[in-house]
Each structure stands twice: as C-alpha cells, then as structure tokens.
Amino acid sequence: MKYYRLNYQTASESVSSKRKFKSRNAAIDYAFSKFSRDTELNYEHELTNHVVEYVCSNNNRFIVSRCFA
C-alpha cells in the first residue's frame, strides 16, 4: 500500500507531519492550509525518485515523499 508523507518548513518552524495521505495532492493541500493565504508556489524540484520539494513564497517550503507500507 502506498501513502505520502509531508515535511514542511515556515520561517518560524520545521514540522514532520505524522499524517499519512492517500494522494500527493492531499498532502499538498494540507501543506498550503498550514501557510498564510498569500503563499504561492514558486517551483518544484525532484530530489530523488518520488520525493519532491516544493519551494514557495514567504520562505515556505515542503517535501512530499511517496512511501510503501
């Protein structure tokens, strides 16, 4: 079974979410819910296979990783 993990960083904190997401989009939506409303995605960078870093405005960034159980 595959699931997605989320790690995100704001200007004030760095968090590893304990939640498991069913889809990459669910993890991305959750990350944006933790940021201020004016946060925009600047670019995405594939770190390794199935691990993507998303760099946003306001010094925010998050990483979504695909995992298997």
PDB file of N, H, CA, C and O in Angstrom:
ATOM      1  N   MET A   1       0.834  -1.171   0.000  1.00  0.00           N
ATOM      2  CA  MET A   1       0.000   0.000   0.000  1.00  0.00           C
ATOM      3  C   MET A   1       0.883   1.240   0.000  1.00  0.00           C
ATOM      4  O   MET A   1       1.801   1.350   0.813  1.00  0.00           O
ATOM      5  N   LYS A   2       0.614   2.166  -0.899  1.00  0.00           N
ATOM      6  H   LYS A   2      -0.131   2.077  -1.560  1.00  0.00           H
ATOM      7  CA  LYS A   2       1.412   3.389  -0.926  1.00  0.00           C
ATOM      8  C   LYS A   2       0.681   4.515  -0.195  1.00  0.00           C
ATOM      9  O   LYS A   2      -0.548   4.552  -0.144  1.00  0.00           O
ATOM     10  N   TYR A   3       1.459   5.417   0.360  1.00  0.00           N
ATOM     11  H   TYR A   3       2.458   5.387   0.319  1.00  0.00           H
ATOM     12  CA  TYR A   3       0.933   6.609   1.004  1.00  0.00           C
ATOM     13  C   TYR A   3       1.975   7.708   0.855  1.00  0.00           C
ATOM     14  O   TYR A   3       3.091   7.455   0.401  1.00  0.00           O
ATOM     15  N   TYR A   4       1.618   8.904   1.230  1.00  0.00           N
ATOM     16  H   TYR A   4       0.711   9.110   1.599  1.00  0.00           H
ATOM     17  CA  TYR A   4       2.505  10.054   1.083  1.00  0.00           C
ATOM     18  C   TYR A   4       2.750  10.690   2.436  1.00  0.00           C
ATOM     19  O   TYR A   4       1.844  10.781   3.265  1.00  0.00           O
ATOM     20  N   ARG A   5       3.990  11.132   2.657  1.00  0.00           N
ATOM     21  H   ARG A   5       4.726  11.058   1.983  1.00  0.00           H
ATOM     22  CA  ARG A   5       4.398  11.813   3.890  1.00  0.00           C
ATOM     23  C   ARG A   5       4.734  13.255   3.559  1.00  0.00           C
ATOM     24  O   ARG A   5       5.120  13.571   2.434  1.00  0.00           O
ATOM     25  N   LEU A   6       4.587  14.120   4.538  1.00  0.00           N
ATOM     26  H   LEU A   6       4.274  13.863   5.452  1.00  0.00           H
ATOM     27  CA  LEU A   6       4.800  15.550   4.347  1.00  0.00           C
ATOM     28  C   LEU A   6       5.722  16.105   5.416  1.00  0.00           C
ATOM     29  O   LEU A   6       5.539  15.847   6.606  1.00  0.00           O
ATOM     30  N   ASN A   7       6.710  16.864   4.984  1.00  0.00           N
ATOM     31  H   ASN A   7       6.859  17.073   4.018  1.00  0.00           H
ATOM     32  CA  ASN A   7       7.562  17.664   5.868  1.00  0.00           C
ATOM     33  C   ASN A   7       7.470  19.088   5.354  1.00  0.00           C
ATOM     34  O   ASN A   7       7.602  19.324   4.153  1.00  0.00           O
ATOM     35  N   TYR A   8       7.244  20.044   6.253  1.00  0.00           N
ATOM     36  H   TYR A   8       7.136  19.852   7.229  1.00  0.00           H
ATOM     37  CA  TYR A   8       7.174  21.425   5.791  1.00  0.00           C
ATOM     38  C   TYR A   8       7.932  22.351   6.718  1.00  0.00           C
ATOM     39  O   TYR A   8       8.170  22.049   7.887  1.00  0.00           O
ATOM     40  N   GLN A   9       8.306  23.496   6.152  1.00  0.00           N
ATOM     41  H   GLN A   9       8.114  23.741   5.202  1.00  0.00           H
ATOM     42  CA  GLN A   9       9.118  24.472   6.877  1.00  0.00           C
ATOM     43  C   GLN A   9       8.574  25.857   6.580  1.00  0.00           C
ATOM     44  O   GLN A   9       8.370  26.230   5.424  1.00  0.00           O
ATOM     45  N   THR A  10       8.342  26.614   7.646  1.00  0.00           N
ATOM     46  H   THR A  10       8.507  26.311   8.584  1.00  0.00           H
ATOM     47  CA  THR A  10       7.979  28.019   7.516  1.00  0.00           C
ATOM     48  C   THR A  10       9.129  28.837   8.072  1.00  0.00           C
ATOM     49  O   THR A  10      10.155  28.286   8.473  1.00  0.00           O
ATOM     50  N   ALA A  11       8.961  30.131   8.095  1.00  0.00           N
ATOM     51  H   ALA A  11       8.128  30.578   7.769  1.00  0.00           H
ATOM     52  CA  ALA A  11      10.014  30.985   8.639  1.00  0.00           C
ATOM     53  C   ALA A  11      10.226  30.732  10.129  1.00  0.00           C
ATOM     54  O   ALA A  11      11.311  30.987  10.651  1.00  0.00           O
ATOM     55  N   SER A  12       9.194  30.231  10.821  1.00  0.00           N
ATOM     56  H   SER A  12       8.312  30.024  10.396  1.00  0.00           H
ATOM     57  CA  SER A  12       9.286  30.072  12.269  1.00  0.00           C
ATOM     58  C   SER A  12       9.364  28.627  12.770  1.00  0.00           C
ATOM     59  O   SER A  12       9.715  28.401  13.928  1.00  0.00           O
ATOM     60  N   GLU A  13       9.042  27.638  11.916  1.00  0.00           N
ATOM     61  H   GLU A  13       8.756  27.821  10.975  1.00  0.00           H
ATOM     62  CA  GLU A  13       9.041  26.259  12.402  1.00  0.00           C
ATOM     63  C   GLU A  13       9.334  25.264  11.282  1.00  0.00           C
ATOM     64  O   GLU A  13       9.169  25.554  10.097  1.00  0.00           O
ATOM     65  N   SER A  14       9.775  24.086  11.705  1.00  0.00           N
ATOM     66  H   SER A  14       9.909  23.851  12.668  1.00  0.00           H
ATOM     67  CA  SER A  14      10.006  22.963  10.797  1.00  0.00           C
ATOM     68  C   SER A  14       9.228  21.778  11.357  1.00  0.00           C
ATOM     69  O   SER A  14       9.409  21.415  12.519  1.00  0.00           O
ATOM     70  N   VAL A  15       8.356  21.164  10.538  1.00  0.00           N
ATOM     71  H   VAL A  15       8.209  21.459   9.593  1.00  0.00           H
ATOM     72  CA  VAL A  15       7.447  20.139  11.030  1.00  0.00           C
ATOM     73  C   VAL A  15       7.495  18.902  10.143  1.00  0.00           C
ATOM     74  O   VAL A  15       7.482  19.005   8.917  1.00  0.00           O
ATOM     75  N   SER A  16       7.549  17.738  10.770  1.00  0.00           N
ATOM     76  H   SER A  16       7.559  17.654  11.767  1.00  0.00           H
ATOM     77  CA  SER A  16       7.355  16.466  10.070  1.00  0.00           C
ATOM     78  C   SER A  16       5.968  15.979  10.450  1.00  0.00           C
ATOM     79  O   SER A  16       5.734  15.576  11.590  1.00  0.00           O
ATOM     80  N   SER A  17       5.063  16.016   9.510  1.00  0.00           N
ATOM     81  H   SER A  17       5.252  16.343   8.585  1.00  0.00           H
ATOM     82  CA  SER A  17       3.689  15.609   9.775  1.00  0.00           C
ATOM     83  C   SER A  17       3.634  14.110  10.023  1.00  0.00           C
ATOM     84  O   SER A  17       4.286  13.337   9.321  1.00  0.00           O
ATOM     85  N   LYS A  18       2.862  13.701  11.013  1.00  0.00           N
ATOM     86  H   LYS A  18       2.332  14.329  11.583  1.00  0.00           H
ATOM     87  CA  LYS A  18       2.694  12.286  11.321  1.00  0.00           C
ATOM     88  C   LYS A  18       1.553  11.683  10.506  1.00  0.00           C
ATOM     89  O   LYS A  18       1.335  10.472  10.530  1.00  0.00           O
ATOM     90  N   ARG A  19       0.831  12.537   9.788  1.00  0.00           N
ATOM     91  H   ARG A  19       1.008  13.521   9.768  1.00  0.00           H
ATOM     92  CA  ARG A  19      -0.285  12.069   8.976  1.00  0.00           C
ATOM     93  C   ARG A  19       0.209  11.323   7.741  1.00  0.00           C
ATOM     94  O   ARG A  19       1.290  11.598   7.219  1.00  0.00           O
ATOM     95  N   LYS A  20      -0.590  10.391   7.295  1.00  0.00           N
ATOM     96  H   LYS A  20      -1.467  10.168   7.719  1.00  0.00           H
ATOM     97  CA  LYS A  20      -0.347   9.682   6.037  1.00  0.00           C
ATOM     98  C   LYS A  20      -1.437  10.124   5.073  1.00  0.00           C
ATOM     99  O   LYS A  20      -2.615  10.144   5.432  1.00  0.00           O
ATOM    100  N   PHE A  21      -1.056  10.475   3.863  1.00  0.00           N
ATOM    101  H   PHE A  21      -0.100  10.459   3.572  1.00  0.00           H
ATOM    102  CA  PHE A  21      -2.001  10.984   2.880  1.00  0.00           C
ATOM    103  C   PHE A  21      -2.191   9.952   1.774  1.00  0.00           C
ATOM    104  O   PHE A  21      -1.250   9.253   1.395  1.00  0.00           O
ATOM    105  N   LYS A  22      -3.410   9.864   1.261  1.00  0.00           N
ATOM    106  H   LYS A  22      -4.174  10.431   1.568  1.00  0.00           H
ATOM    107  CA  LYS A  22      -3.720   8.900   0.206  1.00  0.00           C
ATOM    108  C   LYS A  22      -3.199   9.342  -1.146  1.00  0.00           C
ATOM    109  O   LYS A  22      -2.973   8.515  -2.028  1.00  0.00           O
ATOM    110  N   SER A  23      -3.005  10.661  -1.317  1.00  0.00           N
ATOM    111  H   SER A  23      -3.189  11.333  -0.599  1.00  0.00           H
ATOM    112  CA  SER A  23      -2.529  11.162  -2.602  1.00  0.00           C
ATOM    113  C   SER A  23      -1.544  12.308  -2.387  1.00  0.00           C
ATOM    114  O   SER A  23      -1.517  12.935  -1.328  1.00  0.00           O
ATOM    115  N   ARG A  24      -0.748  12.561  -3.402  1.00  0.00           N
ATOM    116  H   ARG A  24      -0.771  12.051  -4.262  1.00  0.00           H
ATOM    117  CA  ARG A  24       0.197  13.681  -3.356  1.00  0.00           C
ATOM    118  C   ARG A  24      -0.571  15.000  -3.240  1.00  0.00           C
ATOM    119  O   ARG A  24      -0.161  15.902  -2.509  1.00  0.00           O
ATOM    120  N   ASN A  25      -1.688  15.103  -3.969  1.00  0.00           N
ATOM    121  H   ASN A  25      -2.020  14.370  -4.563  1.00  0.00           H
ATOM    122  CA  ASN A  25      -2.481  16.335  -3.928  1.00  0.00           C
ATOM    123  C   ASN A  25      -3.068  16.601  -2.546  1.00  0.00           C
ATOM    124  O   ASN A  25      -3.163  17.755  -2.128  1.00  0.00           O
ATOM    125  N   ALA A  26      -3.460  15.557  -1.838  1.00  0.00           N
ATOM    126  H   ALA A  26      -3.383  14.619  -2.177  1.00  0.00           H
ATOM    127  CA  ALA A  26      -3.964  15.720  -0.474  1.00  0.00           C
ATOM    128  C   ALA A  26      -2.874  16.281   0.439  1.00  0.00           C
ATOM    129  O   ALA A  26      -3.147  17.140   1.276  1.00  0.00           O
ATOM    130  N   ALA A  27      -1.648  15.799   0.280  1.00  0.00           N
ATOM    131  H   ALA A  27      -1.426  15.101  -0.400  1.00  0.00           H
ATOM    132  CA  ALA A  27      -0.523  16.307   1.077  1.00  0.00           C
ATOM    133  C   ALA A  27      -0.222  17.761   0.731  1.00  0.00           C
ATOM    134  O   ALA A  27       0.052  18.569   1.619  1.00  0.00           O
ATOM    135  N   ILE A  28      -0.271  18.093  -0.543  1.00  0.00           N
ATOM    136  H   ILE A  28      -0.494  17.437  -1.264  1.00  0.00           H
ATOM    137  CA  ILE A  28      -0.018  19.466  -0.980  1.00  0.00           C
ATOM    138  C   ILE A  28      -1.092  20.401  -0.437  1.00  0.00           C
ATOM    139  O   ILE A  28      -0.776  21.486   0.052  1.00  0.00           O
ATOM    140  N   ASP A  29      -2.349  19.997  -0.516  1.00  0.00           N
ATOM    141  H   ASP A  29      -2.606  19.116  -0.913  1.00  0.00           H
ATOM    142  CA  ASP A  29      -3.440  20.819   0.008  1.00  0.00           C
ATOM    143  C   ASP A  29      -3.294  21.046   1.505  1.00  0.00           C
ATOM    144  O   ASP A  29      -3.537  22.148   1.997  1.00  0.00           O
ATOM    145  N   TYR A  30      -2.901  20.009   2.227  1.00  0.00           N
ATOM    146  H   TYR A  30      -2.703  19.113   1.828  1.00  0.00           H
ATOM    147  CA  TYR A  30      -2.690  20.139   3.668  1.00  0.00           C
ATOM    148  C   TYR A  30      -1.552  21.118   3.970  1.00  0.00           C
ATOM    149  O   TYR A  30      -1.659  21.939   4.881  1.00  0.00           O
ATOM    150  N   ALA A  31      -0.474  21.026   3.208  1.00  0.00           N
ATOM    151  H   ALA A  31      -0.387  20.359   2.468  1.00  0.00           H
ATOM    152  CA  ALA A  31       0.657  21.933   3.426  1.00  0.00           C
ATOM    153  C   ALA A  31       0.225  23.384   3.223  1.00  0.00           C
ATOM    154  O   ALA A  31       0.552  24.248   4.036  1.00  0.00           O
ATOM    155  N   PHE A  32      -0.505  23.651   2.145  1.00  0.00           N
ATOM    156  H   PHE A  32      -0.770  22.948   1.485  1.00  0.00           H
ATOM    157  CA  PHE A  32      -0.937  25.022   1.898  1.00  0.00           C
ATOM    158  C   PHE A  32      -1.924  25.506   2.956  1.00  0.00           C
ATOM    159  O   PHE A  32      -2.031  26.712   3.179  1.00  0.00           O
ATOM    160  N   SER A  33      -2.646  24.600   3.612  1.00  0.00           N
ATOM    161  H   SER A  33      -2.559  23.621   3.431  1.00  0.00           H
ATOM    162  CA  SER A  33      -3.551  25.013   4.689  1.00  0.00           C
ATOM    163  C   SER A  33      -2.770  25.495   5.913  1.00  0.00           C
ATOM    164  O   SER A  33      -3.309  26.231   6.739  1.00  0.00           O
ATOM    165  N   LYS A  34      -1.506  25.085   6.034  1.00  0.00           N
ATOM    166  H   LYS A  34      -1.068  24.487   5.363  1.00  0.00           H
ATOM    167  CA  LYS A  34      -0.667  25.492   7.157  1.00  0.00           C
ATOM    168  C   LYS A  34       0.055  26.819   6.912  1.00  0.00           C
ATOM    169  O   LYS A  34       0.599  27.409   7.846  1.00  0.00           O
ATOM    170  N   PHE A  35       0.064  27.288   5.667  1.00  0.00           N
ATOM    171  H   PHE A  35      -0.378  26.809   4.908  1.00  0.00           H
ATOM    172  CA  PHE A  35       0.745  28.526   5.312  1.00  0.00           C
ATOM    173  C   PHE A  35      -0.250  29.678   5.252  1.00  0.00           C
ATOM    174  O   PHE A  35      -1.461  29.458   5.241  1.00  0.00           O
ATOM    175  N   SER A  36       0.258  30.902   5.215  1.00  0.00           N
ATOM    176  H   SER A  36       1.242  31.081   5.224  1.00  0.00           H
ATOM    177  CA  SER A  36      -0.621  32.062   5.088  1.00  0.00           C
ATOM    178  C   SER A  36      -1.293  32.061   3.711  1.00  0.00           C
ATOM    179  O   SER A  36      -0.808  31.424   2.776  1.00  0.00           O
ATOM    180  N   ARG A  37      -2.390  32.768   3.600  1.00  0.00           N
ATOM    181  H   ARG A  37      -2.784  33.285   4.360  1.00  0.00           H
ATOM    182  CA  ARG A  37      -3.196  32.759   2.368  1.00  0.00           C
ATOM    183  C   ARG A  37      -2.449  33.301   1.153  1.00  0.00           C
ATOM    184  O   ARG A  37      -2.749  32.913   0.024  1.00  0.00           O
ATOM    185  N   ASP A  38      -1.491  34.182   1.367  1.00  0.00           N
ATOM    186  H   ASP A  38      -1.247  34.497   2.284  1.00  0.00           H
ATOM    187  CA  ASP A  38      -0.795  34.795   0.233  1.00  0.00           C
ATOM    188  C   ASP A  38       0.414  33.983  -0.247  1.00  0.00           C
ATOM    189  O   ASP A  38       1.181  34.461  -1.082  1.00  0.00           O
ATOM    190  N   THR A  39       0.591  32.770   0.268  1.00  0.00           N
ATOM    191  H   THR A  39      -0.032  32.382   0.947  1.00  0.00           H
ATOM    192  CA  THR A  39       1.693  31.905  -0.150  1.00  0.00           C
ATOM    193  C   THR A  39       1.424  31.351  -1.543  1.00  0.00           C
ATOM    194  O   THR A  39       0.334  30.857  -1.831  1.00  0.00           O
ATOM    195  N   GLU A  40       2.429  31.442  -2.397  1.00  0.00           N
ATOM    196  H   GLU A  40       3.315  31.844  -2.163  1.00  0.00           H
ATOM    197  CA  GLU A  40       2.328  30.941  -3.765  1.00  0.00           C
ATOM    198  C   GLU A  40       3.478  29.983  -4.047  1.00  0.00           C
ATOM    199  O   GLU A  40       4.572  30.135  -3.504  1.00  0.00           O
ATOM    200  N   LEU A  41       3.223  29.007  -4.890  1.00  0.00           N
ATOM    201  H   LEU A  41       2.334  28.884  -5.331  1.00  0.00           H
ATOM    202  CA  LEU A  41       4.248  28.055  -5.288  1.00  0.00           C
ATOM    203  C   LEU A  41       5.179  28.708  -6.302  1.00  0.00           C
ATOM    204  O   LEU A  41       4.727  29.192  -7.339  1.00  0.00           O
ATOM    205  N   ASN A  42       6.475  28.723  -6.007  1.00  0.00           N
ATOM    206  H   ASN A  42       6.842  28.330  -5.164  1.00  0.00           H
ATOM    207  CA  ASN A  42       7.454  29.281  -6.939  1.00  0.00           C
ATOM    208  C   ASN A  42       7.943  28.219  -7.914  1.00  0.00           C
ATOM    209  O   ASN A  42       7.943  28.447  -9.123  1.00  0.00           O
ATOM    210  N   TYR A  43       8.359  27.065  -7.407  1.00  0.00           N
ATOM    211  H   TYR A  43       8.359  26.880  -6.424  1.00  0.00           H
ATOM    212  CA  TYR A  43       8.797  25.972  -8.273  1.00  0.00           C
ATOM    213  C   TYR A  43       8.843  24.677  -7.480  1.00  0.00           C
ATOM    214  O   TYR A  43       8.804  24.680  -6.249  1.00  0.00           O
ATOM    215  N   GLU A  44       8.927  23.581  -8.201  1.00  0.00           N
ATOM    216  H   GLU A  44       8.959  23.578  -9.200  1.00  0.00           H
ATOM    217  CA  GLU A  44       9.093  22.275  -7.569  1.00  0.00           C
ATOM    218  C   GLU A  44      10.377  21.641  -8.083  1.00  0.00           C
ATOM    219  O   GLU A  44      10.782  21.845  -9.227  1.00  0.00           O
ATOM    220  N   HIS A  45      11.001  20.871  -7.211  1.00  0.00           N
ATOM    221  H   HIS A  45      10.672  20.705  -6.281  1.00  0.00           H
ATOM    222  CA  HIS A  45      12.302  20.289  -7.506  1.00  0.00           C
ATOM    223  C   HIS A  45      12.276  18.828  -7.071  1.00  0.00           C
ATOM    224  O   HIS A  45      12.045  18.539  -5.897  1.00  0.00           O
ATOM    225  N   GLU A  46      12.510  17.895  -8.008  1.00  0.00           N
ATOM    226  H   GLU A  46      12.698  18.130  -8.962  1.00  0.00           H
ATOM    227  CA  GLU A  46      12.530  16.476  -7.665  1.00  0.00           C
ATOM    228  C   GLU A  46      13.886  16.147  -7.048  1.00  0.00           C
ATOM    229  O   GLU A  46      14.919  16.212  -7.715  1.00  0.00           O
ATOM    230  N   LEU A  47      13.865  15.793  -5.766  1.00  0.00           N
ATOM    231  H   LEU A  47      13.026  15.740  -5.224  1.00  0.00           H
ATOM    232  CA  LEU A  47      15.108  15.482  -5.050  1.00  0.00           C
ATOM    233  C   LEU A  47      15.603  14.091  -5.416  1.00  0.00           C
ATOM    234  O   LEU A  47      16.767  13.914  -5.777  1.00  0.00           O
ATOM    235  N   THR A  48      14.735  13.123  -5.322  1.00  0.00           N
ATOM    236  H   THR A  48      13.790  13.266  -5.029  1.00  0.00           H
ATOM    237  CA  THR A  48      15.007  11.745  -5.749  1.00  0.00           C
ATOM    238  C   THR A  48      13.720  11.206  -6.353  1.00  0.00           C
ATOM    239  O   THR A  48      12.715  11.912  -6.435  1.00  0.00           O
ATOM    240  N   ASN A  49      13.763   9.964  -6.770  1.00  0.00           N
ATOM    241  H   ASN A  49      14.580   9.391  -6.703  1.00  0.00           H
ATOM    242  CA  ASN A  49      12.567   9.357  -7.337  1.00  0.00           C
ATOM    243  C   ASN A  49      11.443   9.340  -6.293  1.00  0.00           C
ATOM    244  O   ASN A  49      11.603   8.743  -5.229  1.00  0.00           O
ATOM    245  N   HIS A  50      10.319   9.981  -6.583  1.00  0.00           N
ATOM    246  H   HIS A  50      10.189  10.466  -7.448  1.00  0.00           H
ATOM    247  CA  HIS A  50       9.134  10.039  -5.728  1.00  0.00           C
ATOM    248  C   HIS A  50       9.295  10.923  -4.495  1.00  0.00           C
ATOM    249  O   HIS A  50       8.502  10.812  -3.560  1.00  0.00           O
ATOM    250  N   VAL A  51      10.290  11.788  -4.469  1.00  0.00           N
ATOM    251  H   VAL A  51      10.934  11.879  -5.228  1.00  0.00           H
ATOM    252  CA  VAL A  51      10.456  12.768  -3.398  1.00  0.00           C
ATOM    253  C   VAL A  51      10.598  14.134  -4.063  1.00  0.00           C
ATOM    254  O   VAL A  51      11.564  14.394  -4.781  1.00  0.00           O
ATOM    255  N   VAL A  52       9.610  15.007  -3.809  1.00  0.00           N
ATOM    256  H   VAL A  52       8.825  14.795  -3.226  1.00  0.00           H
ATOM    257  CA  VAL A  52       9.563  16.299  -4.481  1.00  0.00           C
ATOM    258  C   VAL A  52       9.539  17.418  -3.445  1.00  0.00           C
ATOM    259  O   VAL A  52       8.753  17.391  -2.497  1.00  0.00           O
ATOM    260  N   GLU A  53      10.413  18.400  -3.644  1.00  0.00           N
ATOM    261  H   GLU A  53      11.052  18.422  -4.413  1.00  0.00           H
ATOM    262  CA  GLU A  53      10.441  19.586  -2.798  1.00  0.00           C
ATOM    263  C   GLU A  53       9.700  20.700  -3.523  1.00  0.00           C
ATOM    264  O   GLU A  53       9.932  20.949  -4.706  1.00  0.00           O
ATOM    265  N   TYR A  54       8.804  21.367  -2.798  1.00  0.00           N
ATOM    266  H   TYR A  54       8.616  21.165  -1.838  1.00  0.00           H
ATOM    267  CA  TYR A  54       8.041  22.491  -3.336  1.00  0.00           C
ATOM    268  C   TYR A  54       8.502  23.751  -2.620  1.00  0.00           C
ATOM    269  O   TYR A  54       8.391  23.852  -1.398  1.00  0.00           O
ATOM    270  N   VAL A  55       9.018  24.713  -3.380  1.00  0.00           N
ATOM    271  H   VAL A  55       9.108  24.632  -4.373  1.00  0.00           H
ATOM    272  CA  VAL A  55       9.521  25.960  -2.813  1.00  0.00           C
ATOM    273  C   VAL A  55       8.479  27.035  -3.076  1.00  0.00           C
ATOM    274  O   VAL A  55       8.052  27.244  -4.211  1.00  0.00           O
ATOM    275  N   CYS A  56       8.077  27.712  -2.008  1.00  0.00           N
ATOM    276  H   CYS A  56       8.423  27.543  -1.086  1.00  0.00           H
ATOM    277  CA  CYS A  56       7.006  28.698  -2.084  1.00  0.00           C
ATOM    278  C   CYS A  56       7.523  30.082  -1.701  1.00  0.00           C
ATOM    279  O   CYS A  56       8.665  30.251  -1.274  1.00  0.00           O
ATOM    280  N   SER A  57       6.652  31.047  -1.870  1.00  0.00           N
ATOM    281  H   SER A  57       5.724  30.909  -2.217  1.00  0.00           H
ATOM    282  CA  SER A  57       6.969  32.402  -1.433  1.00  0.00           C
ATOM    283  C   SER A  57       6.977  32.454   0.097  1.00  0.00           C
ATOM    284  O   SER A  57       6.618  31.474   0.751  1.00  0.00           O
ATOM    285  N   ASN A  58       7.373  33.559   0.654  1.00  0.00           N
ATOM    286  H   ASN A  58       7.665  34.355   0.123  1.00  0.00           H
ATOM    287  CA  ASN A  58       7.381  33.788   2.111  1.00  0.00           C
ATOM    288  C   ASN A  58       8.290  32.823   2.874  1.00  0.00           C
ATOM    289  O   ASN A  58       8.017  32.516   4.035  1.00  0.00           O
ATOM    290  N   ASN A  59       9.352  32.347   2.252  1.00  0.00           N
ATOM    291  H   ASN A  59       9.573  32.596   1.310  1.00  0.00           H
ATOM    292  CA  ASN A  59      10.310  31.433   2.888  1.00  0.00           C
ATOM    293  C   ASN A  59       9.675  30.129   3.348  1.00  0.00           C
ATOM    294  O   ASN A  59      10.136  29.530   4.319  1.00  0.00           O
ATOM    295  N   ASN A  60       8.640  29.688   2.677  1.00  0.00           N
ATOM    296  H   ASN A  60       8.266  30.175   1.888  1.00  0.00           H
ATOM    297  CA  ASN A  60       7.988  28.416   2.986  1.00  0.00           C
ATOM    298  C   ASN A  60       8.413  27.369   1.977  1.00  0.00           C
ATOM    299  O   ASN A  60       8.642  27.677   0.808  1.00  0.00           O
ATOM    300  N   ARG A  61       8.515  26.143   2.431  1.00  0.00           N
ATOM    301  H   ARG A  61       8.329  25.893   3.381  1.00  0.00           H
ATOM    302  CA  ARG A  61       8.835  25.023   1.547  1.00  0.00           C
ATOM    303  C   ARG A  61       8.316  23.747   2.181  1.00  0.00           C
ATOM    304  O   ARG A  61       8.146  23.667   3.398  1.00  0.00           O
ATOM    305  N   PHE A  62       8.066  22.752   1.345  1.00  0.00           N
ATOM    306  H   PHE A  62       8.204  22.818   0.356  1.00  0.00           H
ATOM    307  CA  PHE A  62       7.632  21.468   1.873  1.00  0.00           C
ATOM    308  C   PHE A  62       8.088  20.357   0.945  1.00  0.00           C
ATOM    309  O   PHE A  62       8.337  20.574  -0.241  1.00  0.00           O
ATOM    310  N   ILE A  63       8.191  19.157   1.515  1.00  0.00           N
ATOM    311  H   ILE A  63       7.988  18.981   2.478  1.00  0.00           H
ATOM    312  CA  ILE A  63       8.637  17.978   0.782  1.00  0.00           C
ATOM    313  C   ILE A  63       7.558  16.904   0.922  1.00  0.00           C
ATOM    314  O   ILE A  63       7.100  16.601   2.024  1.00  0.00           O
ATOM    315  N   VAL A  64       7.169  16.343  -0.207  1.00  0.00           N
ATOM    316  H   VAL A  64       7.541  16.589  -1.102  1.00  0.00           H
ATOM    317  CA  VAL A  64       6.200  15.239  -0.229  1.00  0.00           C
ATOM    318  C   VAL A  64       6.943  14.000  -0.719  1.00  0.00           C
ATOM    319  O   VAL A  64       7.582  14.021  -1.770  1.00  0.00           O
ATOM    320  N   SER A  65       6.850  12.918   0.059  1.00  0.00           N
ATOM    321  H   SER A  65       6.330  12.901   0.914  1.00  0.00           H
ATOM    322  CA  SER A  65       7.554  11.669  -0.256  1.00  0.00           C
ATOM    323  C   SER A  65       6.535  10.538  -0.398  1.00  0.00           C
ATOM    324  O   SER A  65       5.607  10.423   0.402  1.00  0.00           O
ATOM    325  N   ARG A  66       6.719   9.715  -1.415  1.00  0.00           N
ATOM    326  H   ARG A  66       7.474   9.809  -2.064  1.00  0.00           H
ATOM    327  CA  ARG A  66       5.882   8.534  -1.552  1.00  0.00           C
ATOM    328  C   ARG A  66       6.533   7.391  -0.794  1.00  0.00           C
ATOM    329  O   ARG A  66       7.732   7.145  -0.931  1.00  0.00           O
ATOM    330  N   CYS A  67       5.737   6.696   0.005  1.00  0.00           N
ATOM    331  H   CYS A  67       4.764   6.897   0.116  1.00  0.00           H
ATOM    332  CA  CYS A  67       6.223   5.597   0.835  1.00  0.00           C
ATOM    333  C   CYS A  67       5.373   4.354   0.579  1.00  0.00           C
ATOM    334  O   CYS A  67       4.281   4.441   0.018  1.00  0.00           O
ATOM    335  N   PHE A  68       5.882   3.217   0.991  1.00  0.00           N
ATOM    336  H   PHE A  68       6.770   3.147   1.446  1.00  0.00           H
ATOM    337  CA  PHE A  68       5.153   1.959   0.888  1.00  0.00           C
ATOM    338  C   PHE A  68       5.107   1.303   2.249  1.00  0.00           C
ATOM    339  O   PHE A  68       6.081   1.328   3.002  1.00  0.00           O
ATOM    340  N   ALA A  69       3.953   0.711   2.558  1.00  0.00           N
ATOM    341  H   ALA A  69       3.162   0.691   1.946  1.00  0.00           H
ATOM    342  CA  ALA A  69       3.799   0.021   3.839  1.00  0.00           C
ATOM    343  C   ALA A  69       3.824  -1.468   3.635  1.00  0.00           C
ATOM    344  O   ALA A  69       3.708  -2.225   4.599  1.00  0.00           O
TER     345      ALA A  69
END
